[in-house]
mmCIF file of C-alpha atoms in Angstrom:
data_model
loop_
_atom_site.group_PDB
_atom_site.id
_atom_site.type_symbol
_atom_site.label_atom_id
_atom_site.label_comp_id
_atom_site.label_asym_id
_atom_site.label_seq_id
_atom_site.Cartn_x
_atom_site.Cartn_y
_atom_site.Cartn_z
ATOM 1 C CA UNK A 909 182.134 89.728 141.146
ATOM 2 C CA UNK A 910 183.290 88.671 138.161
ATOM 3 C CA UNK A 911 186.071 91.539 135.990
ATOM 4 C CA UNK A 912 185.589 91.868 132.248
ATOM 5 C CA UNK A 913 187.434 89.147 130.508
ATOM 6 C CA UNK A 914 188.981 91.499 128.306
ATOM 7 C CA UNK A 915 190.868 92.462 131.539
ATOM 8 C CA UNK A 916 194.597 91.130 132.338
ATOM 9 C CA UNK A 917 194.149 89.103 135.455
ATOM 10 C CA UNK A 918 196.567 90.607 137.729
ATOM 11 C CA UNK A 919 197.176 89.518 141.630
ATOM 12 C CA UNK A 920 195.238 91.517 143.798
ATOM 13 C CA UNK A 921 192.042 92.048 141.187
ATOM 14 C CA UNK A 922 189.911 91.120 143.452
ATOM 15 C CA UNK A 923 188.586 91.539 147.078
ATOM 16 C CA UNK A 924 189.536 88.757 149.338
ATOM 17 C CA UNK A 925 185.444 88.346 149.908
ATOM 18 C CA UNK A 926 184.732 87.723 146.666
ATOM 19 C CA UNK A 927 187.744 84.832 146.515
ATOM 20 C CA UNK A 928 185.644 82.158 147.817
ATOM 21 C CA UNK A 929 182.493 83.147 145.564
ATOM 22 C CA UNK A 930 184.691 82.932 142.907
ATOM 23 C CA UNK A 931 186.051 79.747 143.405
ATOM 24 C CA UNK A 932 182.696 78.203 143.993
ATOM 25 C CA UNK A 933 182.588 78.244 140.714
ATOM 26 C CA UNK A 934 184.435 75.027 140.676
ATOM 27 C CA UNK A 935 181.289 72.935 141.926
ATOM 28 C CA UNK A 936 179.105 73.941 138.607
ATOM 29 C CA UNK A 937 179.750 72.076 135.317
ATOM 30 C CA UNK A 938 178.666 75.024 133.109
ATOM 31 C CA UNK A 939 181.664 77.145 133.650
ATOM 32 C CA UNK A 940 183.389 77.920 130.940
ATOM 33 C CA UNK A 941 187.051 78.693 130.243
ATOM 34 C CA UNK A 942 187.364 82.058 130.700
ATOM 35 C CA UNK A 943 185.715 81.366 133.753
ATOM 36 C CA UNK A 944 188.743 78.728 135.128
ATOM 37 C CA UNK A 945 191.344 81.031 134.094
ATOM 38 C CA UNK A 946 189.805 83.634 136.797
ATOM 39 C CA UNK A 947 189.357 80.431 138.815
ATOM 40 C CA UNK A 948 193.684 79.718 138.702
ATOM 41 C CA UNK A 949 194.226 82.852 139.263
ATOM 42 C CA UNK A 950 192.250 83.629 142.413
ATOM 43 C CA UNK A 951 193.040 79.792 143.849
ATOM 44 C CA UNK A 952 197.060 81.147 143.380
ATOM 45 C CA UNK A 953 196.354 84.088 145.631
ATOM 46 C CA UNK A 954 194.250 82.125 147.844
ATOM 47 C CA UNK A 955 197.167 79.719 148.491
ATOM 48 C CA UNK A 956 199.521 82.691 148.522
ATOM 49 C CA UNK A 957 197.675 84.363 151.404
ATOM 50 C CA UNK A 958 197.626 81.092 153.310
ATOM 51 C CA UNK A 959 201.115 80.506 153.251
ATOM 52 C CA UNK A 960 201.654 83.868 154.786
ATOM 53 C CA UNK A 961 199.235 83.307 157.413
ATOM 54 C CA UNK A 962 200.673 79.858 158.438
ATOM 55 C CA UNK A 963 204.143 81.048 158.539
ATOM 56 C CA UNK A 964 202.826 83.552 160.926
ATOM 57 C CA UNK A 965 200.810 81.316 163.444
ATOM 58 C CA UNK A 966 203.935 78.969 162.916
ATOM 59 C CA UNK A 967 205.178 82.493 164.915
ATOM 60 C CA UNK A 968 202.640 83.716 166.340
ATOM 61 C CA UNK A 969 200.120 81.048 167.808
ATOM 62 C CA UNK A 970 196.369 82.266 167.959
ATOM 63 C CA UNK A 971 193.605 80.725 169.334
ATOM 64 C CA UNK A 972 191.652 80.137 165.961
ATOM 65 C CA UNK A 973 191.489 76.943 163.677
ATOM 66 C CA UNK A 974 194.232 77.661 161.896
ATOM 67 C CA UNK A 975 196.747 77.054 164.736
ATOM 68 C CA UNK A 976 194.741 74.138 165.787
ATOM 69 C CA UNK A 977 195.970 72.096 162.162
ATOM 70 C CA UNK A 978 199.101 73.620 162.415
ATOM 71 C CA UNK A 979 199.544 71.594 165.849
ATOM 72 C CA UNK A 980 197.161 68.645 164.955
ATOM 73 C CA UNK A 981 198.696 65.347 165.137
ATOM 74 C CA UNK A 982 197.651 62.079 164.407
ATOM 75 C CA UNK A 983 199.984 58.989 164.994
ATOM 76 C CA UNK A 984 202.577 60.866 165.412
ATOM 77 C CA UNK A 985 202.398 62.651 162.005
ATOM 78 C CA UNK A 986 201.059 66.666 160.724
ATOM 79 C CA UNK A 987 199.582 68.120 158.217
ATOM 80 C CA UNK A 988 201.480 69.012 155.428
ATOM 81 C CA UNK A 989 201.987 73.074 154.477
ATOM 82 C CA UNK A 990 199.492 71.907 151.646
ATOM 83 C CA UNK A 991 196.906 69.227 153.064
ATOM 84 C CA UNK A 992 196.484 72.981 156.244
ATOM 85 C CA UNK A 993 196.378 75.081 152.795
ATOM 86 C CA UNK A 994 192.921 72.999 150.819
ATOM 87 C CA UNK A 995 191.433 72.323 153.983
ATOM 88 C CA UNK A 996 191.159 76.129 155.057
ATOM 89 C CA UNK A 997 190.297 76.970 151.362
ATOM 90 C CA UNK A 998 187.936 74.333 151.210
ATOM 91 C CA UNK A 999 186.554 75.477 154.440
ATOM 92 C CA UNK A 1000 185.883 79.096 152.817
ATOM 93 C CA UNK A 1001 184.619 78.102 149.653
ATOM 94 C CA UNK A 1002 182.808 75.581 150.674
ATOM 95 C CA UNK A 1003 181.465 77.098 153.883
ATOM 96 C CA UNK A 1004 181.085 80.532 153.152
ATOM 97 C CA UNK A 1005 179.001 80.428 150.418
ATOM 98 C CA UNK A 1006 176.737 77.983 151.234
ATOM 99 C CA UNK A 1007 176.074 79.769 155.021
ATOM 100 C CA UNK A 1008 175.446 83.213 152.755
ATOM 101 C CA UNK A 1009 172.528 80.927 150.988
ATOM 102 C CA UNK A 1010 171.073 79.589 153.391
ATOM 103 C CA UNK A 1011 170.518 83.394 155.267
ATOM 104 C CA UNK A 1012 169.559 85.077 151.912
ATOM 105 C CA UNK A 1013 166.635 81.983 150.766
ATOM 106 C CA UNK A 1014 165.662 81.435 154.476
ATOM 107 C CA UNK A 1015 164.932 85.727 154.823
ATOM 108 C CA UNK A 1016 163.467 85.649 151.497
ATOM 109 C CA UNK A 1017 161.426 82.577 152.448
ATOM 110 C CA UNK A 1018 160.173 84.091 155.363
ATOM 111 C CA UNK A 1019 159.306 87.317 153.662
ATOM 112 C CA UNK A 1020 157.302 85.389 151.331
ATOM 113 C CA UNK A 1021 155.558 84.031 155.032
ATOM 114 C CA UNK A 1022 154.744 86.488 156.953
ATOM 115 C CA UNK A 1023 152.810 84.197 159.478
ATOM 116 C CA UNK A 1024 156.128 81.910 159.533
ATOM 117 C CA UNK A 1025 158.259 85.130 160.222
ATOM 118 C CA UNK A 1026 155.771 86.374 162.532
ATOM 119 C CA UNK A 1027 155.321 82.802 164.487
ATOM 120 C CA UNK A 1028 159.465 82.907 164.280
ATOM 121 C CA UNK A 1029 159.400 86.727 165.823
ATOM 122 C CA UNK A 1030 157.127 86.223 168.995
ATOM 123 C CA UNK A 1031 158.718 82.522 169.420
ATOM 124 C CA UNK A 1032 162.724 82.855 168.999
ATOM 125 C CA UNK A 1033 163.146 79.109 170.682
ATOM 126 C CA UNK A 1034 161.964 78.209 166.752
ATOM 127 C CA UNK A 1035 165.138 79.397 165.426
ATOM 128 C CA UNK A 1036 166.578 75.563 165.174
ATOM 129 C CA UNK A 1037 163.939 74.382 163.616
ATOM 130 C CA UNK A 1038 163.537 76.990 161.529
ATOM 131 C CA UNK A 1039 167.109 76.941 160.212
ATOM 132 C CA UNK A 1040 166.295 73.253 159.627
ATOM 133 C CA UNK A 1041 163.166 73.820 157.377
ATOM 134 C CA UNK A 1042 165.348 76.464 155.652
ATOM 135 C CA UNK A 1043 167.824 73.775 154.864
ATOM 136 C CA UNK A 1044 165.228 71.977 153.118
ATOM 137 C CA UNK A 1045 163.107 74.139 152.087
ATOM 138 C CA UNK A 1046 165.356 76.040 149.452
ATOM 139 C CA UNK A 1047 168.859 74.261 149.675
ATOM 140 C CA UNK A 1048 171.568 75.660 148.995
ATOM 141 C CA UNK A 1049 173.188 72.852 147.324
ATOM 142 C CA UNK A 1050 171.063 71.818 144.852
ATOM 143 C CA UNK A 1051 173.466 69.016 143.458
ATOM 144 C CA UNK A 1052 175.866 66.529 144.427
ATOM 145 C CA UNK A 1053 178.236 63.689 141.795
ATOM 146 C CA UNK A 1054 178.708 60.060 142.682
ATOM 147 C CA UNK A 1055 179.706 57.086 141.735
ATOM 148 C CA UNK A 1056 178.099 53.816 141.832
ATOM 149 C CA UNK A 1057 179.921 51.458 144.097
ATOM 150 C CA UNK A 1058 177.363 48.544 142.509
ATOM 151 C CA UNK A 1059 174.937 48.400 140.178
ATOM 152 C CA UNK A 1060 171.491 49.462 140.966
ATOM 153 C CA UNK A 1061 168.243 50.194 139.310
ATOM 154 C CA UNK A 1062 165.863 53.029 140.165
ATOM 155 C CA UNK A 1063 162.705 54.258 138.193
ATOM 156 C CA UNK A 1064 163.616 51.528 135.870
ATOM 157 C CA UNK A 1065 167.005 53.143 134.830
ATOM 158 C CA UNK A 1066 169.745 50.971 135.301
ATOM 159 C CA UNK A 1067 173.320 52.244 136.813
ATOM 160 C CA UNK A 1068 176.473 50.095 136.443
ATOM 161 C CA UNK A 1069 179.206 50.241 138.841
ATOM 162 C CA UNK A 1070 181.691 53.036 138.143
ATOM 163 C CA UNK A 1071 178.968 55.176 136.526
ATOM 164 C CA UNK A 1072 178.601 59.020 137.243
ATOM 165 C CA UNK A 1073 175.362 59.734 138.955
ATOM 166 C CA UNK A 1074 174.121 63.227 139.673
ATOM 167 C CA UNK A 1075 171.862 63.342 142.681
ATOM 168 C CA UNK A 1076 169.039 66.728 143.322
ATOM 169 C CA UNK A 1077 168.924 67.252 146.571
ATOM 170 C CA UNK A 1078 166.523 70.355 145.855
ATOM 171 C CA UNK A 1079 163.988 67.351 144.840
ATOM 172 C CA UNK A 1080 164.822 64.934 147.511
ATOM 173 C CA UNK A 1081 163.985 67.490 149.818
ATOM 174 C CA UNK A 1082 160.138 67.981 148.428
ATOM 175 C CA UNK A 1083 159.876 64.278 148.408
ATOM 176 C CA UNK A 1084 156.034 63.887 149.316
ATOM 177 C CA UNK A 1085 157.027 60.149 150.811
ATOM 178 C CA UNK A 1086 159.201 61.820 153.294
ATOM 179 C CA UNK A 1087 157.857 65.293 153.744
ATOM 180 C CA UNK A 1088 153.851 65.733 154.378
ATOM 181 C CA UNK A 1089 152.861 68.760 151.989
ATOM 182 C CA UNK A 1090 156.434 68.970 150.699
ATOM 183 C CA UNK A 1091 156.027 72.437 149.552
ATOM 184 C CA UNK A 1092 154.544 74.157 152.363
ATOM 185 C CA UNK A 1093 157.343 75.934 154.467
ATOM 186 C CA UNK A 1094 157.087 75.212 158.060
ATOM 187 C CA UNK A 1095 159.337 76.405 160.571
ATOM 188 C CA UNK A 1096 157.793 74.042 163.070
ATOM 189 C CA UNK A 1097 157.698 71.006 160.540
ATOM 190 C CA UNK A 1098 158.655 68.045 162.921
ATOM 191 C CA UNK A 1099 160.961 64.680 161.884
ATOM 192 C CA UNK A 1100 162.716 66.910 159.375
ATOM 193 C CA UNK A 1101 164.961 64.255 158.182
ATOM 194 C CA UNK A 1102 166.066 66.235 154.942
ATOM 195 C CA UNK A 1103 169.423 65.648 152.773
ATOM 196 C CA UNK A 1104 170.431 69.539 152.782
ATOM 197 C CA UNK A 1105 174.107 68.587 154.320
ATOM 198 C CA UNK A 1106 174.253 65.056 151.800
ATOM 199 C CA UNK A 1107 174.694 61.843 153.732
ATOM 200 C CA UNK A 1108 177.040 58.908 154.390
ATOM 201 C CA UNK A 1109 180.874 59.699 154.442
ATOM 202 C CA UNK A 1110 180.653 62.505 152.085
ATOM 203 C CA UNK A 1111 178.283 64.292 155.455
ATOM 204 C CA UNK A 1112 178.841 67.476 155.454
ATOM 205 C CA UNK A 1113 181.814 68.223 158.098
ATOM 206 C CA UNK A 1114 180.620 72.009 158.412
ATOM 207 C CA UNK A 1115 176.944 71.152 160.006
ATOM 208 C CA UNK A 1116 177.423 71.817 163.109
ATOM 209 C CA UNK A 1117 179.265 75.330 162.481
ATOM 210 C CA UNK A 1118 175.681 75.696 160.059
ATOM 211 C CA UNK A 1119 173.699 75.003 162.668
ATOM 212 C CA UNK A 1120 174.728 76.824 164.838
ATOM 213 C CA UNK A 1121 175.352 80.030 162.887
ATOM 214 C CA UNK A 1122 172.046 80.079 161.318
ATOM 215 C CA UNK A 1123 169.406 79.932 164.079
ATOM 216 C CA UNK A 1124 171.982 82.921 165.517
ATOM 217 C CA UNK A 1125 171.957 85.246 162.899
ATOM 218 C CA UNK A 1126 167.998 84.747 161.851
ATOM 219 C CA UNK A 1127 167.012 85.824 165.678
ATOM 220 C CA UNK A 1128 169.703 88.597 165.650
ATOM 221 C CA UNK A 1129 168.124 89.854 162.455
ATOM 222 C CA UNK A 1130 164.300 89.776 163.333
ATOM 223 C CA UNK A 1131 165.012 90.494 166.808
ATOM 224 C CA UNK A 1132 167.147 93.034 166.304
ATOM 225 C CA UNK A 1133 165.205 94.791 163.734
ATOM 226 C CA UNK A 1134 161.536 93.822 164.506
ATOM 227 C CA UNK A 1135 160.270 95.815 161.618
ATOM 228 C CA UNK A 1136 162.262 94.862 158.594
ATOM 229 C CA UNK A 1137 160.497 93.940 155.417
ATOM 230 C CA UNK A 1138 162.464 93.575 151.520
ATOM 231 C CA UNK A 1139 161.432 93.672 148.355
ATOM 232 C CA UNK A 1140 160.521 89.902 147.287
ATOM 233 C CA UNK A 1141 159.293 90.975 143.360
ATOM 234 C CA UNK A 1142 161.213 88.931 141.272
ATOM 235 C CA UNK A 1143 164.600 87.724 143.060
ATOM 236 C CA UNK A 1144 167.338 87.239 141.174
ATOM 237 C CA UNK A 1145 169.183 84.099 141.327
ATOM 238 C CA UNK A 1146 172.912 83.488 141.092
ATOM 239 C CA UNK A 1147 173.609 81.664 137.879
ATOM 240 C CA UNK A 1148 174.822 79.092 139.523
ATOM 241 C CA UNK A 1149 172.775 75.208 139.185
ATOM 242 C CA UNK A 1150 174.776 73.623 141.830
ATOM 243 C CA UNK A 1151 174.568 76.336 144.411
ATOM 244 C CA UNK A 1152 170.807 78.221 145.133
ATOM 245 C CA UNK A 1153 171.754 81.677 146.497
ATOM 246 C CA UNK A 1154 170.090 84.990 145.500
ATOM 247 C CA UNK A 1155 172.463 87.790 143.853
ATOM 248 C CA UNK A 1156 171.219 89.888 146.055
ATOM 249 C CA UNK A 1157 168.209 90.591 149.119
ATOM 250 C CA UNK A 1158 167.368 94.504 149.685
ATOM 251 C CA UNK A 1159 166.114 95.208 153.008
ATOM 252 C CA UNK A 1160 164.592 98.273 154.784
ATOM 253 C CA UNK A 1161 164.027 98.743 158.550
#
């Protein structure tokens, strides 16, 4: 994905399908400068496609979500040009990438089951569930910031108000007090209360869109293609801490 620094960044350097991977780069604190440069660059094409595309619908209405903001009103008021612009980039980045970990860790997961993806192959109704354990199992967001509203103290560290906290989902999810055998993977695990989508008002909004692609693609997949198998030595991981996604998952059918 990413060009060779050495590179001028030019518009049009990269595909748009590698925009939002690119900007996901945003969520990890160990990017470095070079890195945010790319980052400004791709976000002005981003925004320079979606003014293009609004001015069209603005023309041309579709049926897709993009028409729907252009014509949402609340009050009386619209979105601005700008507030339609971050929310579908947002949407992408945000969306996109996590949906492409989820598939990737819950087919590797399952490779590295075969009684799980053979229990999920003869019983498609599991798909839910298993796109659940998936979630927790290997998240794809492995970290979330917040801020203390009030202090609190946990495993005797105190946190003032206003503090930064960083939160692991990744661990919350194998919390043994919560999960029985935490690091067993089972597609039929029941009460599977995890934190894969955060919680409170920062909920994911895209869970429902997750949970409903997920369960579709994984029985289109080993439906589709009873006998596919992948090679499962030694995955390679984006470097990426916030986000858990492999760089890549061969597969053979």
């Amino acid at each position: 994905v990413w060009p060779k620094f050495s590179q001028r960044v030019t518009p049009g350097f990269l595909r748009r399908y590698d925009w939002a991977t690119v900007l996901f780069r945003l969520f990890d604190p160990l990017r470095s400068l070079k890195e945010c440069t790319i980052m400004n660059q791709v976000s002005t094409e981003f925004v320079a496609y979606f003014k293009v595309a609004i001015a069209q619908r603005r023309e041309n209405p579709q049926g897709d979500l993009l028409t729907e903001l252009i014509h949402a009103q609340s009050k009386g008021e619209r979105l601005s040009d700008g507030e339609i612009i971050h929310l579908c980039i947002m949407t992408f980045v945000a969306g996109e990438q996590t949906t492409i970990a989820a598939l990737s860790n819950g087919i590797l997961s399952l490779l590295n089951h075969p009684q799980q993806l053979a229990l999920l192959r003869h019983n498609p109704e599991l798909a839910a569930s298993a796109a659940e354990e998936i979630f927790r199992y290997e998240s794809p967001t492995q970290y979330v910031m917040r801020v203390a509203n009030e202090a609190i103290n946990i495993g005797g560290q105190a946190i003032a108000p206003g503090e930064n906290v960083v939160l692991c989902l990744g661990a919350a999810n194998r919390d043994p007090s919560q999960f029985p055998d935490p690091d067993r993977f089972d597609i039929e695990r029941k009460n599977n209360r995890h934190l894969a989508f955060a919680a409170g008002r920062h909920f994911c909004i895209g869970v429902g869109l997750a949970r409903l692609e997920v369960p579709i693609v994984l029985n289109a997949l080993i439906q589709g293609l009873p006998k596919f198998s992948g090679s499962i030595q030694d995955p390679v991981w984006r470097e990426n801490i916030v986000l858990r996604s492999l760089r890549s998952l061969p597969l053979r059918w």
